[in-house]
Coordinates of C-alpha atoms and ligand atoms in Angstrom, one line a residue:
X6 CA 50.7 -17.7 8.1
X7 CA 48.3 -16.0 11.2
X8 CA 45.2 -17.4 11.9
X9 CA 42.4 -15.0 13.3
X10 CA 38.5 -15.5 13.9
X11 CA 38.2 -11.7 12.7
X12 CA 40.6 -9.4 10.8
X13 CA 39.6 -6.2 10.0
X14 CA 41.1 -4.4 6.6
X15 CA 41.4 -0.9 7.6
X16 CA 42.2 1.1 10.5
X17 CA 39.8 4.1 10.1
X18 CA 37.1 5.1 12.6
X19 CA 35.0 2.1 11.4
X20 CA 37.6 -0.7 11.6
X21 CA 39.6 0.1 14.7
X22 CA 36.6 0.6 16.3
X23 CA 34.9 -3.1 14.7
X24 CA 38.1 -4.3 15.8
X25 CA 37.9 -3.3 19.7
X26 CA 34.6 -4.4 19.7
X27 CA 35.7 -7.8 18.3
X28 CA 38.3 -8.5 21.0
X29 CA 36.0 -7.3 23.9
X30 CA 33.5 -10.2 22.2
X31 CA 36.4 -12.6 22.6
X32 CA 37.3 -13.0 18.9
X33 CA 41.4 -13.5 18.5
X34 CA 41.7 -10.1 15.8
X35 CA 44.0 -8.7 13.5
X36 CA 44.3 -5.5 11.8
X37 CA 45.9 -4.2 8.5
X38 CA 46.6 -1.1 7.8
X39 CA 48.3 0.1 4.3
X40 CA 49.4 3.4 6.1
X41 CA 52.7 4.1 8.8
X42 CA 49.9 5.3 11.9
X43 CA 46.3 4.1 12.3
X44 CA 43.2 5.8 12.5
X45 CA 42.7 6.0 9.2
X46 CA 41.3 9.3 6.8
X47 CA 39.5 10.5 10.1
X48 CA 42.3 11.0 12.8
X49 CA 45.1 11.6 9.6
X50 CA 44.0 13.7 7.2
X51 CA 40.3 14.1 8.2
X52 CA 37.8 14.9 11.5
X53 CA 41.1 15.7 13.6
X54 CA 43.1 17.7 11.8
X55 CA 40.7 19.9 10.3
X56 CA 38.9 20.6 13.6
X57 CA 42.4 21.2 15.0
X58 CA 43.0 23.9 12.4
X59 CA 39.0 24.9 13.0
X60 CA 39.9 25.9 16.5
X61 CA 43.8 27.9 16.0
X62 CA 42.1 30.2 13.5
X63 CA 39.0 30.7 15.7
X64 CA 41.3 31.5 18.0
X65 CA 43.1 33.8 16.1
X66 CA 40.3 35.5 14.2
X67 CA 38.9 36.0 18.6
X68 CA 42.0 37.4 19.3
X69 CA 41.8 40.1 16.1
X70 CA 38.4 40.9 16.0
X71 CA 36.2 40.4 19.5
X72 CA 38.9 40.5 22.0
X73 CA 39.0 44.5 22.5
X74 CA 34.7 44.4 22.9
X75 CA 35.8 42.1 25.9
X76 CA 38.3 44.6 27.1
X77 CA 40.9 42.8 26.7
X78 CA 43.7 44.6 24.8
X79 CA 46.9 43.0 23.2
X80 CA 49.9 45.5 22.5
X81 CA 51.4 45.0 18.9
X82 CA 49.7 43.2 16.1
X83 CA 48.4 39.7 16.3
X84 CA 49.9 37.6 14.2
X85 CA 49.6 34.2 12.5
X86 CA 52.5 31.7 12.5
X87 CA 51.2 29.3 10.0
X88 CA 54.1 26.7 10.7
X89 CA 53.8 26.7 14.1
X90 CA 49.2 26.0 13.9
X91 CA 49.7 23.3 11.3
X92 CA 52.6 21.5 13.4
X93 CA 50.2 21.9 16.4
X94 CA 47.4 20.4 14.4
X95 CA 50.4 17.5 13.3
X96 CA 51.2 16.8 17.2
X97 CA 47.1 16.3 18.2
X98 CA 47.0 14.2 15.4
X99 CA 50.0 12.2 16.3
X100 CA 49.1 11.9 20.2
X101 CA 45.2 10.3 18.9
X102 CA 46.5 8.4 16.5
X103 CA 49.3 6.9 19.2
X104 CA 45.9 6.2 21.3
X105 CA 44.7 3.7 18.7
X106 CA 48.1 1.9 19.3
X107 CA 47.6 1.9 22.9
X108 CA 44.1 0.4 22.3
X109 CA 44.9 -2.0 19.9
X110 CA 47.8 -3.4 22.5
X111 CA 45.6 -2.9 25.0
X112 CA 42.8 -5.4 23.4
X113 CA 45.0 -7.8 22.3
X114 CA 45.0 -6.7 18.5
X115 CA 47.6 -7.7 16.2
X116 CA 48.4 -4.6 14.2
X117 CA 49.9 -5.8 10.5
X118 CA 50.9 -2.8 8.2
X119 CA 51.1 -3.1 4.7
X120 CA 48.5 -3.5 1.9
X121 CA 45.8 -6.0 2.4
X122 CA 45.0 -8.1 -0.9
X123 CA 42.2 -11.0 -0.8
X124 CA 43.8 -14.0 -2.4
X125 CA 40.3 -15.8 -1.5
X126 CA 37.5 -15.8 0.8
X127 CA 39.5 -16.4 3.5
X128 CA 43.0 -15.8 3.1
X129 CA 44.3 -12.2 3.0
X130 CA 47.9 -11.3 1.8
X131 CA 49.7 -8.3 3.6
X132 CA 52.2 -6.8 1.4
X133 CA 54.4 -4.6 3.5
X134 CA 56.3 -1.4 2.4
X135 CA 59.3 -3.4 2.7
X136 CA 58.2 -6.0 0.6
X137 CA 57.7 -8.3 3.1
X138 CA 54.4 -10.4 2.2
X139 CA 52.3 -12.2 5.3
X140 CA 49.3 -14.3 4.8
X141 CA 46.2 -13.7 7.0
X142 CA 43.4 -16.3 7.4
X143 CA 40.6 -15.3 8.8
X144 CA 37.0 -16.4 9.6
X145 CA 35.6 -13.5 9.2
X146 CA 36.6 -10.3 7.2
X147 CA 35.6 -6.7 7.9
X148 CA 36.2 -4.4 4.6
X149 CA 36.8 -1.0 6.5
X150 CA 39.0 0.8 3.5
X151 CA 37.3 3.9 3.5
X152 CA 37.3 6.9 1.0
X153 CA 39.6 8.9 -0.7
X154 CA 38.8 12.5 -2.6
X155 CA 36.6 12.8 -5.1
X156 CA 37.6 15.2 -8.7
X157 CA 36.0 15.8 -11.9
X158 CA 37.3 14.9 -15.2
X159 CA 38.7 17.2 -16.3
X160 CA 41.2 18.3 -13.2
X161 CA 44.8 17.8 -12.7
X162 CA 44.7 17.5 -9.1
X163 CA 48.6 18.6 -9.0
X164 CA 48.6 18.8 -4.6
X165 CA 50.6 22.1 -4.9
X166 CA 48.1 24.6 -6.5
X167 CA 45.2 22.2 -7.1
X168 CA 44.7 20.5 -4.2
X169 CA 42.3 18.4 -2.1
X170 CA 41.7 18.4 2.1
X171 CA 44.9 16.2 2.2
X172 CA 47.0 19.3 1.4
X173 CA 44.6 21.9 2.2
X174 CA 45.2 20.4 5.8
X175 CA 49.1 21.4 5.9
X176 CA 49.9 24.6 3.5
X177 CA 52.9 26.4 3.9
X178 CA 51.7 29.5 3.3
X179 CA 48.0 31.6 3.4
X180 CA 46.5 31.9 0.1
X181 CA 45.6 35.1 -1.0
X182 CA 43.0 34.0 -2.8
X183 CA 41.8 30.2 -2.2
X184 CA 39.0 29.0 -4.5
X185 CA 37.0 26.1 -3.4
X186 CA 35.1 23.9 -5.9
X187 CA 32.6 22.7 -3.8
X188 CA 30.2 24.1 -1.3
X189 CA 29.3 21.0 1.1
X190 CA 30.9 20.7 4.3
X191 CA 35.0 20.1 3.3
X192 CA 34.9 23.5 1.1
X193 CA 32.8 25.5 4.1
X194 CA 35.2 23.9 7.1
X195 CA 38.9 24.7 5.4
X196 CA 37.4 27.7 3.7
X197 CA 36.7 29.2 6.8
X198 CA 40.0 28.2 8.3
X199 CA 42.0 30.2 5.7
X200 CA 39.1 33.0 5.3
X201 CA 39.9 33.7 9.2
X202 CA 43.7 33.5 8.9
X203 CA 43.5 36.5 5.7
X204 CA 42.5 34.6 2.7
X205 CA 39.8 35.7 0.1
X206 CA 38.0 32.8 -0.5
X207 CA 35.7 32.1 -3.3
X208 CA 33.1 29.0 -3.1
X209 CA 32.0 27.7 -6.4
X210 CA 28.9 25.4 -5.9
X211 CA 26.9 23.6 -8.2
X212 CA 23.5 23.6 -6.6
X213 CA 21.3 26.3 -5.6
X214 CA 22.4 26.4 -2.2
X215 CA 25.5 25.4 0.0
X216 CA 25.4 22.4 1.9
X217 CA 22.5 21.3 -0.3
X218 CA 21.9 18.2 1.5
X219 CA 21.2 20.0 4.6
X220 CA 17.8 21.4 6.1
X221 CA 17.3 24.7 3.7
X222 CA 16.8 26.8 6.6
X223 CA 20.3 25.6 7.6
X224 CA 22.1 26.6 4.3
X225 CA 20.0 30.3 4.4
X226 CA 21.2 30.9 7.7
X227 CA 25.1 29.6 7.3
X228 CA 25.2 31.5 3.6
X229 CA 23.9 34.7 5.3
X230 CA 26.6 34.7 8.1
X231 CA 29.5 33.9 5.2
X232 CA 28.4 36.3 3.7
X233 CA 28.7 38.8 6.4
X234 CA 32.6 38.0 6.7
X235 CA 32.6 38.7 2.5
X236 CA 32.8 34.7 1.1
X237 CA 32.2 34.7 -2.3
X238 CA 29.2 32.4 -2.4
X239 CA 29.3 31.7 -6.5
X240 CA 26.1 29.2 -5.6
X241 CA 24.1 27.2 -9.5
X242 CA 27.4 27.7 -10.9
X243 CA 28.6 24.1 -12.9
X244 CA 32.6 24.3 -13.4
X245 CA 33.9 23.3 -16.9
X246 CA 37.5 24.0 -16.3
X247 CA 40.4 24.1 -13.6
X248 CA 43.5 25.5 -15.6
X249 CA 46.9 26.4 -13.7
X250 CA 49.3 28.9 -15.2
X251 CA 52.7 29.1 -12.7
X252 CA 51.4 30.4 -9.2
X253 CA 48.0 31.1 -10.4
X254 CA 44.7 28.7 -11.1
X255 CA 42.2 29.9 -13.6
X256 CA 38.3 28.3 -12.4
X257 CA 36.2 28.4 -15.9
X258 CA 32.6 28.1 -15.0
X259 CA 28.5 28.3 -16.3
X260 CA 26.2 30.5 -14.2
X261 CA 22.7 29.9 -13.4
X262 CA 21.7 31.7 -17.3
X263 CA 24.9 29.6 -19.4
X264 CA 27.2 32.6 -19.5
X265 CA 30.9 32.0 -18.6
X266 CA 32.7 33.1 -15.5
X267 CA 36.2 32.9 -14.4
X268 CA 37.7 32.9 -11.3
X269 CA 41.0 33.7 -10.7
X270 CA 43.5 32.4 -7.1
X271 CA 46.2 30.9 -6.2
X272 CA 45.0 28.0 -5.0
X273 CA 42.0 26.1 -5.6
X274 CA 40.8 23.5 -3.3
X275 CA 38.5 20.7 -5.1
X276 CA 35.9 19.7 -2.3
X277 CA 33.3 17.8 -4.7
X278 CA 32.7 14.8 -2.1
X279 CA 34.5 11.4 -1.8
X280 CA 34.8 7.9 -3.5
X281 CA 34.8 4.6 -1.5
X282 CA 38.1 3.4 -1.9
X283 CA 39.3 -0.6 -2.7
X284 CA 42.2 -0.6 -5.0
X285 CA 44.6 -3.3 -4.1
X286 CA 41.6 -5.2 -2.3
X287 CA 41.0 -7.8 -5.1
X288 CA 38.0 -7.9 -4.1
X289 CA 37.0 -10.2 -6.8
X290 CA 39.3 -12.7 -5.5
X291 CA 36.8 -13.2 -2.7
X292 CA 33.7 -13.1 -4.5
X293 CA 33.2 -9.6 -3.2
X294 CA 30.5 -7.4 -5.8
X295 CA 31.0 -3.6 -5.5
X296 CA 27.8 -2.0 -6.8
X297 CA 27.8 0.6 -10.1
X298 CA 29.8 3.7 -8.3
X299 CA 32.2 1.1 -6.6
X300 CA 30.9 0.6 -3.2
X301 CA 31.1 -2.4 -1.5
X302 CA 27.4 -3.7 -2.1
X303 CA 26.3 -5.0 1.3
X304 CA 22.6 -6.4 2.7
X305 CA 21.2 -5.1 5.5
X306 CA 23.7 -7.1 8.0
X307 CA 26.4 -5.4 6.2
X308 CA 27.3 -8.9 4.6
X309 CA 28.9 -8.9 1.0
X310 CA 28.4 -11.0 -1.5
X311 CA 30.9 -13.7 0.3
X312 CA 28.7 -14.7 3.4
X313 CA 31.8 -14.4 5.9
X314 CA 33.0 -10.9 5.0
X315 CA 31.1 -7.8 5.7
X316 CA 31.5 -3.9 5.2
X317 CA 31.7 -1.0 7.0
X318 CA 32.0 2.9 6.7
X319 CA 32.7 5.1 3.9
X320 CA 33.3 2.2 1.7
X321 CA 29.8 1.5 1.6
X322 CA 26.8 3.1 1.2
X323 CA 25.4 5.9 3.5
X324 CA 26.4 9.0 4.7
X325 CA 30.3 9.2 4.9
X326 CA 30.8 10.0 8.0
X327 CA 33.0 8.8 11.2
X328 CA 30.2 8.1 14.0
X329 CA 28.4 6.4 11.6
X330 CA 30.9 3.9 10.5
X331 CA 31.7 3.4 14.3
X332 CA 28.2 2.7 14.6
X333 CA 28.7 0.3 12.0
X334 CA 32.0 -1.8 13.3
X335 CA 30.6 -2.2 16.3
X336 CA 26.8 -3.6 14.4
X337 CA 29.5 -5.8 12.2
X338 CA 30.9 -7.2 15.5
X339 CA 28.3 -8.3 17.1
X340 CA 26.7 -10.0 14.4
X341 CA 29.8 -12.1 13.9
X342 CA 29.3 -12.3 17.9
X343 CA 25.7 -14.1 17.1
X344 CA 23.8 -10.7 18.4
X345 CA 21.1 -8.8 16.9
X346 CA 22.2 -5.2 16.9
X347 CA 20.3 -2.1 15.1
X348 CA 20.9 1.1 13.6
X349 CA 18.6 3.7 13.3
X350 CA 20.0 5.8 10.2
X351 CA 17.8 8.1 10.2
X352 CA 19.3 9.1 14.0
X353 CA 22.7 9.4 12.5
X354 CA 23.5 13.5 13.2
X355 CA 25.3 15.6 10.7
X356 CA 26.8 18.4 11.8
X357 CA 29.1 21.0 9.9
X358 CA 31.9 22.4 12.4
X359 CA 31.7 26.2 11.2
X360 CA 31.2 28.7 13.7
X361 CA 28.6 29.2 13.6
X362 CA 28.2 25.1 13.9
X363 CA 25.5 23.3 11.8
X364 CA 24.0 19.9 12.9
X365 CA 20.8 17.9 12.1
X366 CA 19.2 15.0 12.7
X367 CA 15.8 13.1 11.3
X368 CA 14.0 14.6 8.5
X369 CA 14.7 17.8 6.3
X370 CA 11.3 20.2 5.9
X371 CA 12.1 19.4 2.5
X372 CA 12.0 15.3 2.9
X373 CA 9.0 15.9 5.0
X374 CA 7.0 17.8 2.3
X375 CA 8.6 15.2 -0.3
X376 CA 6.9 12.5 1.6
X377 CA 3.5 14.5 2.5
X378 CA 4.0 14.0 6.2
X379 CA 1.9 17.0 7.8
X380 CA 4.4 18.4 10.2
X381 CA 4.2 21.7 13.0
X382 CA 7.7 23.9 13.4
X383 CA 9.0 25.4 16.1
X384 CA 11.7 28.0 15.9
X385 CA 13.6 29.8 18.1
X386 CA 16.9 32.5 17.5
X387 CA 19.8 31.9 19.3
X388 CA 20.2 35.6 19.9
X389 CA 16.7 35.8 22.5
X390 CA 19.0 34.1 25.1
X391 CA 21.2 35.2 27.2
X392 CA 23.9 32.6 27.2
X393 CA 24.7 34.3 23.3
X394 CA 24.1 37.7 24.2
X395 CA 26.9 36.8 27.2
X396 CA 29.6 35.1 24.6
X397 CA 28.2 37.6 21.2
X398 CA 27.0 34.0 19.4
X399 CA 24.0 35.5 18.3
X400 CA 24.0 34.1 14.8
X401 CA 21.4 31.0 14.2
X402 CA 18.5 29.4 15.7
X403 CA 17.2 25.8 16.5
X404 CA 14.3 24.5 14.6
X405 CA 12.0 21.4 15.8
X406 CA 9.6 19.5 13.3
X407 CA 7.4 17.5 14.6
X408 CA 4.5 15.5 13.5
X409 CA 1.3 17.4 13.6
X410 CA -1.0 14.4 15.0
X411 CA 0.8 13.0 17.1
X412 CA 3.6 15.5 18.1
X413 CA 6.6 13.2 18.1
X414 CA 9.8 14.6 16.7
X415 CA 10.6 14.2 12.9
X416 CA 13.8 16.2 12.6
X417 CA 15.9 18.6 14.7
X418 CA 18.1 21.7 13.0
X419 CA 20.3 23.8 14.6
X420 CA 22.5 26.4 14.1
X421 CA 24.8 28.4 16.5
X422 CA 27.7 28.0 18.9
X423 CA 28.2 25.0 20.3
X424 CA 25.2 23.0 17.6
X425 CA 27.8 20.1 17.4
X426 CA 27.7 18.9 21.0
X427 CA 23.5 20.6 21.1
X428 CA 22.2 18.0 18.7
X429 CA 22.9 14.9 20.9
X430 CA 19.8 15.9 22.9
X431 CA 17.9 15.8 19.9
X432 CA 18.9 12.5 19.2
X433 CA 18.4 11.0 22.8
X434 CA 14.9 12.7 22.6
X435 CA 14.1 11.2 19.0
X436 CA 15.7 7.6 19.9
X437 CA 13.1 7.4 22.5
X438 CA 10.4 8.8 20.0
X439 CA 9.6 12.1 22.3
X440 CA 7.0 14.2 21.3
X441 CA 8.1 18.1 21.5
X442 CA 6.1 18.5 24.7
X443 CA 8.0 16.0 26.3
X444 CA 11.3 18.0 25.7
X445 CA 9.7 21.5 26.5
X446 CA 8.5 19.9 29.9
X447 CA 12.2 19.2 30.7
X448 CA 14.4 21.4 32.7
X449 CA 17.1 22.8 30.9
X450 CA 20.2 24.8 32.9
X451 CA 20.0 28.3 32.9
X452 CA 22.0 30.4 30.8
X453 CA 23.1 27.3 28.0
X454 CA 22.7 27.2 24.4
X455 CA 20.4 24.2 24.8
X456 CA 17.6 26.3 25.8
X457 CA 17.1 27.1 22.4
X458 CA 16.1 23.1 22.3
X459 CA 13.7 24.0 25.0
X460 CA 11.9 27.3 23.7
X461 CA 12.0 25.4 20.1
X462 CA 10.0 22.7 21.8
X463 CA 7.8 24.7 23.6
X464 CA 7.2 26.8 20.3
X465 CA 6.2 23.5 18.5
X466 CA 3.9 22.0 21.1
X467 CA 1.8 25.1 21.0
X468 CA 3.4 27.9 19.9
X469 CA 4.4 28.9 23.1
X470 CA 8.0 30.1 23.2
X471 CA 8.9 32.2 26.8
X472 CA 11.4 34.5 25.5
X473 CA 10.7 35.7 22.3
Ligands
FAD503 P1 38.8 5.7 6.7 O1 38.9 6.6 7.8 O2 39.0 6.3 5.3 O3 39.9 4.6 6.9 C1 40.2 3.6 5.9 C2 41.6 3.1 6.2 O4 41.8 1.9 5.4 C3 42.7 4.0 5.7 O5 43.6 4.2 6.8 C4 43.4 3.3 4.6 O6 44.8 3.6 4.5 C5 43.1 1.9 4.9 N1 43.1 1.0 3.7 C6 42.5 1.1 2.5 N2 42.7 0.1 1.7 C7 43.5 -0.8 2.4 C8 44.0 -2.0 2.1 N3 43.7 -2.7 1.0 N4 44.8 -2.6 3.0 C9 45.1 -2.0 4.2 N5 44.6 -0.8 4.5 C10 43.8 -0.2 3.7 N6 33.5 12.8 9.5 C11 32.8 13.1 10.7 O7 32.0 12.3 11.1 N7 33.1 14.2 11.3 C12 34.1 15.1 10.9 O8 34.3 16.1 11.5 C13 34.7 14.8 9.6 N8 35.6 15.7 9.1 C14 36.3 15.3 8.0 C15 37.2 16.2 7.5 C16 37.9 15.9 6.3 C17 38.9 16.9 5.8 C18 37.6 14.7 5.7 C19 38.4 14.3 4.4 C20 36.7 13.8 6.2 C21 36.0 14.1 7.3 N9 35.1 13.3 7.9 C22 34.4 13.6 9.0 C23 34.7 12.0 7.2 C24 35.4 10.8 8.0 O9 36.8 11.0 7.9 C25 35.1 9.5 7.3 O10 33.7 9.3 7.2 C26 35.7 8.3 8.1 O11 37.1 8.5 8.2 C27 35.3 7.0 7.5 O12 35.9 6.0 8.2 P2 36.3 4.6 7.6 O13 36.7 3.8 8.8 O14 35.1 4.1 6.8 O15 37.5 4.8 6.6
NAD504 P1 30.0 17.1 0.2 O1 29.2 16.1 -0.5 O2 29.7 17.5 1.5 O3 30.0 18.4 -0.7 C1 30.4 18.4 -2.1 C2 29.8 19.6 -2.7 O4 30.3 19.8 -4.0 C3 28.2 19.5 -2.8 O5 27.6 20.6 -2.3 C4 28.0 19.4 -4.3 O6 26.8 19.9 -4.8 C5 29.3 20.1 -4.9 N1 29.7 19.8 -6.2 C6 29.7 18.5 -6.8 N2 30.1 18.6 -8.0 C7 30.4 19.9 -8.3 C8 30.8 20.7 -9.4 N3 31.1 20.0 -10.6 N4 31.0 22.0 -9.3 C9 30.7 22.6 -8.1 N5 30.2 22.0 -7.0 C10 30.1 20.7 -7.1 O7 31.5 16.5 0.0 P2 32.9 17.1 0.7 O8 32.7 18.4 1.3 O9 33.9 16.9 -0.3 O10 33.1 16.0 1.8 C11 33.3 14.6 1.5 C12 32.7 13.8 2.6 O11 33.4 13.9 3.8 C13 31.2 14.1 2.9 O12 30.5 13.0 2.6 C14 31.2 14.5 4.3 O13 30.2 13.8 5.0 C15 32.5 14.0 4.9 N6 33.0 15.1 5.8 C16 32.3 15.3 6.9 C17 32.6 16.3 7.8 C18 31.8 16.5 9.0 O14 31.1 15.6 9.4 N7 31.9 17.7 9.6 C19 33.6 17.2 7.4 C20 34.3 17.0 6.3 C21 34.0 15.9 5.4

């Protein structure tokens, strides 16, 4: 038996993170982890990998289709060794997920592997894959057990031909014709991958628009540029039926008037969102309550319904997404600690790594109108600057809302090269409630993508862009 004042169940994002920010609180911490490496469904089968395999094929699809406009010529053909990109995507993830080792050593973390079960409030049983069984007590318990894919009914997810991001994330071949139930950000990220490396790919969505919980500008814009490299966008289409027959997957679906379609690939990749995962916990062991779709309930100090364990991350509500469980372990933390930290939600970004990328933050036009906030735009396209024109990204545009009284920033979207690392300025401007003069009075470096940010503001404040 180990005694701890904090042990963290989970080593994803959220609870290595909780658990680094334990130990630098002085807490004596443990972590247990069900899996062989930490890091969880983010740096495994998640945010690394698939950014990893985002960046070969952009490389790739450079190479084939914009390197000879940049005079550069290659002899031969270019070619894709498929092997070779997925074990290169295998060795980033192994050297980031050997850093969370390194920092748990580093911060004095005891690292248990092996299924964590509650056996009470404060007594957690590690159940290795040897069989060996270790009893944790702790003080305090952070739940950080993530996600895992989500399916419908009536799918045999089989992980050969029918198959989720897990295996989507290490094919051994290209499908020649990948269909991808789901348009949200999984189906648009992997389908792109293969779409650049030679697959057809087909998106099935069920709502009116891809990436529906996105600003509808955003999806417009992103649908209009898959289109251009010849997706199939199958958008208001409700699938009834995923049927494989050998090497081939038959998708059975409604369209938008009740007729029947039917798509046939090779593979089909079911990206219809994720379910907070806690089998094994025996959570009610601890008192824990989940709520009706099995997340951990939690109040708004991410406490369960056991006063010493709290909740982090996917496994709980809220977008499901890795900075915002961090932001979470690290809140978790220094309550234990005594503190009184905060999270603004609503400053969480979401960004879709397509190229081009996607990323928000704030309010939606749509949530805007919903709540009958009078609001002002300002838009500008990517293409008026030169920093695109100089790297042909001309796709997208950045678009400020901000409140029409008193001009402070509701909600920043973008889209365009390089959106992903844009949108932190939007959030530094909108944690310190800047108005969109306040941004278009700042100095932005000449040529960058970010003085779309600028002109956007400047186009808000008083409809006064400079360059279009
Ligand atoms: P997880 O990362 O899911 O970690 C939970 C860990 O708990 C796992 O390692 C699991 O094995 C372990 N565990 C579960 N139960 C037990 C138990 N009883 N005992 C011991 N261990 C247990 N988010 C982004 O922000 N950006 C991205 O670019 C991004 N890309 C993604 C791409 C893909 C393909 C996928 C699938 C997800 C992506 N996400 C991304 C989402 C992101 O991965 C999750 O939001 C994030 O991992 C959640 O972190 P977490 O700590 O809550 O849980
Ligand atoms: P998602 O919620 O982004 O998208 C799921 C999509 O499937 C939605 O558009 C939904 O309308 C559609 N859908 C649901 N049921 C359907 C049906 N029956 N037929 C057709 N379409 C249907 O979920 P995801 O893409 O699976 O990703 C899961 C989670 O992982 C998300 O919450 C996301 O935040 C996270 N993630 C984040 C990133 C990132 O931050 N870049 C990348 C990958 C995953």
């Amino acid at each position: 038996m180990k005694s701890y004042d904090v042990a963290v169940i989970g080593s994803g994002p959220g609870g290595y993170v909780a658990a680094i920010r334990c130990a630098q609180l002085g807490m004596k911490t443990a972590i247990i982890e069900k899996y062989a490496t930490l890091g969880g469904t983010c740096l495994n089968v998640g945010c690394i990998p698939s950014k990893a395999l985002l960046d070969s094929s952009h490389h790739y699809e450079d190479a084939v289709k914009h390197f000879e406009e940049h005079g550069i010529e290659i002899p031969g053909d270019v070619k894709v060794n498929l092997e070779k990109m997925i074990a290169r995507k295998q060795a980033v993830v192994d050297q980031t997920t050997g850093g969370i080792d390194f920092l748990m050593k580093k911060n004095n973390i005891d690292v248990f592997h092996g299924l964590g079960t509650f056996k009470d409030k404060t007594t957690i049983t590690v159940k290795g894959n040897d069989s060996t069984e270790t009893e944790v007590v702790a003080k305090h318990t952070i739940i950080a057990t993530g996600s895992k894919p989500s399916t419908l009914p009536f799918i045999d997810i089989d992980k050969e031909r029918i198959i989720t991001s897990t295996e989507a994330l290490k094919l051994k071949e290209i499908p020649k014709h990948l269909i991808i139930i789901g348009g949200g950000v999984i189906g648009l990220e992997l389908g792109q991958v293969y779409k650049r490396l030679g697959a057809e790919v087909t998106v099935v969505e069920y709502m009116d628009r891809i990436i529906p919980t996105m600003d509808a500008g955003l999806s417009k814009e992103l649908n209009k540029v898959f289109k251009k490299a010849k997706f199939k966008m199958q958008v208001s289409h409700k699938v009834k039926s995923v049927e494989r027959k050998g090497d081939e997957v038959i998708v059975k679906a409604d369209n938008k008037k009740g007729e029947e379609v039917e798509f046939k690939g090779d593979y089909c990749l079911v990206s219809v969102g994720r379910s907070p995962y806690t089998d094994g916990l025996n959570a009610e062991a601890a008192g824990i309550r989940l709520d009706d779709i099995g997340r951990v309930e939690v109040n708004a100090h991410l406490q369960t319904s056991a006063e010493n364990i709290y909740a982090i991350g996917d496994v709980v509500k809220g977008a499901m997404l890795a900075h915002k469980a961090e932001e979470e372990g690290v809140f978790v933390a220094e309550t234990i600690a005594g503190q009184k930290p905060h999270i603004d939600y609503n400053l969480i970004p979401g960004v879709v790594y397509t190229w081009p990328e996607v990323a928000s933050v704030g309010k939606t036009e749509e949530q805007l109108k919903e709540a009958g906030i009078d609001y002002k735009t300002g838009q500008f396209p990517m293409r008026a600057l030169g920093r695109s024109r100089a790297s042909m990204d001309l796709d997208g545009f950045v678009k400020i809302l901000a409140d029409k009284t008193t001009d402070e920033i509701l909600g920043v979207h973008m889209i365009g090269a390089r959106a992903a690392d844009m949108i932190a300025e939007a959030v530094v401007a909108m944690e310190y409630r800047a108005s969109a003069e306040d941004v278009s009075r700042m100095s932005h470096a000449h040529p960058t993508f970010t003085e779309a940010i600028k002109e956007a503001a400047l186009a808000a404040t008083d409809d006064r862009a400079l360059h279009v």
